[in-house]
Amino acid sequence: MTNLLADLSVRFNVSSKRNVEHFFIPYSNLNISVVALLLKYNCISSFNVDLSPLTRKLRIKVKPLYLLSEPLIRKISLVSKPGRRVY
């Protein structure tokens, strides 16, 4: 997937449906800043950057926040128009 922010939203949405403990997203500066904002506003419990042993690439491990076994954020959507990206 070329749009790493869209990849982040898809992985976040799938993980909230499956109630997973943590999930991985590809490393990019934009993904780091988005995840840092989610942490700042208490939407996720933690994140850290790992080196993948198989691919030797950096990836971000995100731990979503749950409230009474329900995810705090259920869905993240991207809104964009042709020629102008709005996130």
PDB file of C-alpha atoms in Angstrom:
ATOM      1  CA  MET A   1       0.000   0.000   0.000  1.00  0.00           C
ATOM      2  CA  THR A   2       1.472   3.346  -0.982  1.00  0.00           C
ATOM      3  CA  ASN A   3      -0.584   5.514   1.376  1.00  0.00           C
ATOM      4  CA  LEU A   4       0.788   4.644   4.804  1.00  0.00           C
ATOM      5  CA  LEU A   5      -1.843   6.702   6.598  1.00  0.00           C
ATOM      6  CA  ALA A   6      -4.601   4.707   4.902  1.00  0.00           C
ATOM      7  CA  ASP A   7      -2.768   1.542   5.954  1.00  0.00           C
ATOM      8  CA  LEU A   8      -2.754   2.823   9.552  1.00  0.00           C
ATOM      9  CA  SER A   9      -6.501   3.448   9.508  1.00  0.00           C
ATOM     10  CA  VAL A  10      -7.288   0.030   8.015  1.00  0.00           C
ATOM     11  CA  ARG A  11      -5.132  -1.801  10.560  1.00  0.00           C
ATOM     12  CA  PHE A  12      -6.624   0.231  13.417  1.00  0.00           C
ATOM     13  CA  ASN A  13     -10.178  -0.541  12.284  1.00  0.00           C
ATOM     14  CA  VAL A  14      -9.482  -4.275  11.915  1.00  0.00           C
ATOM     15  CA  SER A  15      -7.794  -4.464  15.307  1.00  0.00           C
ATOM     16  CA  SER A  16     -10.721  -2.744  17.026  1.00  0.00           C
ATOM     17  CA  LYS A  17     -13.139  -5.285  15.538  1.00  0.00           C
ATOM     18  CA  ARG A  18     -10.994  -8.215  16.655  1.00  0.00           C
ATOM     19  CA  ASN A  19     -10.137  -6.811  20.123  1.00  0.00           C
ATOM     20  CA  VAL A  20      -6.425  -7.453  19.681  1.00  0.00           C
ATOM     21  CA  GLU A  21      -3.865  -6.600  22.349  1.00  0.00           C
ATOM     22  CA  HIS A  22      -1.492  -4.833  19.926  1.00  0.00           C
ATOM     23  CA  PHE A  23      -0.890  -4.467  16.206  1.00  0.00           C
ATOM     24  CA  PHE A  24       1.931  -3.315  13.946  1.00  0.00           C
ATOM     25  CA  ILE A  25       1.961  -0.546  11.351  1.00  0.00           C
ATOM     26  CA  PRO A  26       4.739   0.408   8.918  1.00  0.00           C
ATOM     27  CA  TYR A  27       7.218   3.032  10.087  1.00  0.00           C
ATOM     28  CA  SER A  28       6.917   6.549   8.689  1.00  0.00           C
ATOM     29  CA  ASN A  29       7.256  10.003  10.191  1.00  0.00           C
ATOM     30  CA  LEU A  30       3.595  10.719   9.454  1.00  0.00           C
ATOM     31  CA  ASN A  31       2.462   7.523  11.212  1.00  0.00           C
ATOM     32  CA  ILE A  32       4.674   8.386  14.199  1.00  0.00           C
ATOM     33  CA  SER A  33       3.111  11.829  14.522  1.00  0.00           C
ATOM     34  CA  VAL A  34      -0.453  10.487  14.172  1.00  0.00           C
ATOM     35  CA  VAL A  35       0.147   7.771  16.764  1.00  0.00           C
ATOM     36  CA  ALA A  36       1.798  10.325  19.076  1.00  0.00           C
ATOM     37  CA  LEU A  37      -1.327  12.495  18.829  1.00  0.00           C
ATOM     38  CA  LEU A  38      -3.527   9.489  19.600  1.00  0.00           C
ATOM     39  CA  LEU A  39      -1.376   8.835  22.674  1.00  0.00           C
ATOM     40  CA  LYS A  40      -1.504  12.500  23.714  1.00  0.00           C
ATOM     41  CA  TYR A  41      -5.317  12.483  23.658  1.00  0.00           C
ATOM     42  CA  ASN A  42      -5.512   9.111  25.495  1.00  0.00           C
ATOM     43  CA  CYS A  43      -6.944   7.180  22.549  1.00  0.00           C
ATOM     44  CA  ILE A  44      -4.271   4.476  22.730  1.00  0.00           C
ATOM     45  CA  SER A  45      -2.424   3.175  25.774  1.00  0.00           C
ATOM     46  CA  SER A  46       1.109   3.013  24.314  1.00  0.00           C
ATOM     47  CA  PHE A  47       3.282   2.632  21.241  1.00  0.00           C
ATOM     48  CA  ASN A  48       6.922   1.877  20.530  1.00  0.00           C
ATOM     49  CA  VAL A  49       9.150   1.466  17.497  1.00  0.00           C
ATOM     50  CA  ASP A  50      10.545  -2.043  16.894  1.00  0.00           C
ATOM     51  CA  LEU A  51      12.989  -3.503  14.428  1.00  0.00           C
ATOM     52  CA  SER A  52      11.309  -6.376  12.607  1.00  0.00           C
ATOM     53  CA  PRO A  53      13.543  -9.468  12.843  1.00  0.00           C
ATOM     54  CA  LEU A  54      12.380 -10.893   9.497  1.00  0.00           C
ATOM     55  CA  THR A  55      12.402  -7.838   7.260  1.00  0.00           C
ATOM     56  CA  ARG A  56      14.908  -5.738   9.247  1.00  0.00           C
ATOM     57  CA  LYS A  57      12.629  -2.713   8.873  1.00  0.00           C
ATOM     58  CA  LEU A  58      11.286  -0.414  11.530  1.00  0.00           C
ATOM     59  CA  ARG A  59       7.666  -0.885  12.496  1.00  0.00           C
ATOM     60  CA  ILE A  60       5.416   0.681  15.101  1.00  0.00           C
ATOM     61  CA  LYS A  61       3.745  -1.452  17.756  1.00  0.00           C
ATOM     62  CA  VAL A  62       0.469   0.146  18.874  1.00  0.00           C
ATOM     63  CA  LYS A  63      -1.498  -0.917  21.935  1.00  0.00           C
ATOM     64  CA  PRO A  64      -5.134   0.286  21.695  1.00  0.00           C
ATOM     65  CA  LEU A  65      -7.045   1.445  24.750  1.00  0.00           C
ATOM     66  CA  TYR A  66     -10.099  -0.540  25.854  1.00  0.00           C
ATOM     67  CA  LEU A  67     -12.885   0.526  28.197  1.00  0.00           C
ATOM     68  CA  LEU A  68     -14.961  -2.330  29.648  1.00  0.00           C
ATOM     69  CA  SER A  69     -13.619  -4.680  26.945  1.00  0.00           C
ATOM     70  CA  GLU A  70     -14.806  -2.311  24.192  1.00  0.00           C
ATOM     71  CA  PRO A  71     -12.315  -0.333  22.092  1.00  0.00           C
ATOM     72  CA  LEU A  72     -12.206   3.373  22.861  1.00  0.00           C
ATOM     73  CA  ILE A  73     -11.920   4.146  19.137  1.00  0.00           C
ATOM     74  CA  ARG A  74     -13.967   1.893  16.893  1.00  0.00           C
ATOM     75  CA  LYS A  75     -13.174   3.389  13.506  1.00  0.00           C
ATOM     76  CA  ILE A  76     -10.761   5.837  11.897  1.00  0.00           C
ATOM     77  CA  SER A  77     -11.746   7.340   8.549  1.00  0.00           C
ATOM     78  CA  LEU A  78      -9.729   9.298   6.018  1.00  0.00           C
ATOM     79  CA  VAL A  79     -11.463  11.986   4.026  1.00  0.00           C
ATOM     80  CA  SER A  80      -9.702  13.102   0.864  1.00  0.00           C
ATOM     81  CA  LYS A  81     -10.603  14.810  -2.359  1.00  0.00           C
ATOM     82  CA  PRO A  82      -8.775  14.404  -5.659  1.00  0.00           C
ATOM     83  CA  GLY A  83      -5.853  16.794  -5.748  1.00  0.00           C
ATOM     84  CA  ARG A  84      -6.251  17.833  -2.130  1.00  0.00           C
ATOM     85  CA  ARG A  85      -5.628  15.483   0.755  1.00  0.00           C
ATOM     86  CA  VAL A  86      -7.589  16.168   3.921  1.00  0.00           C
ATOM     87  CA  TYR A  87      -6.788  13.996   6.929  1.00  0.00           C
TER      88      TYR A  87
END
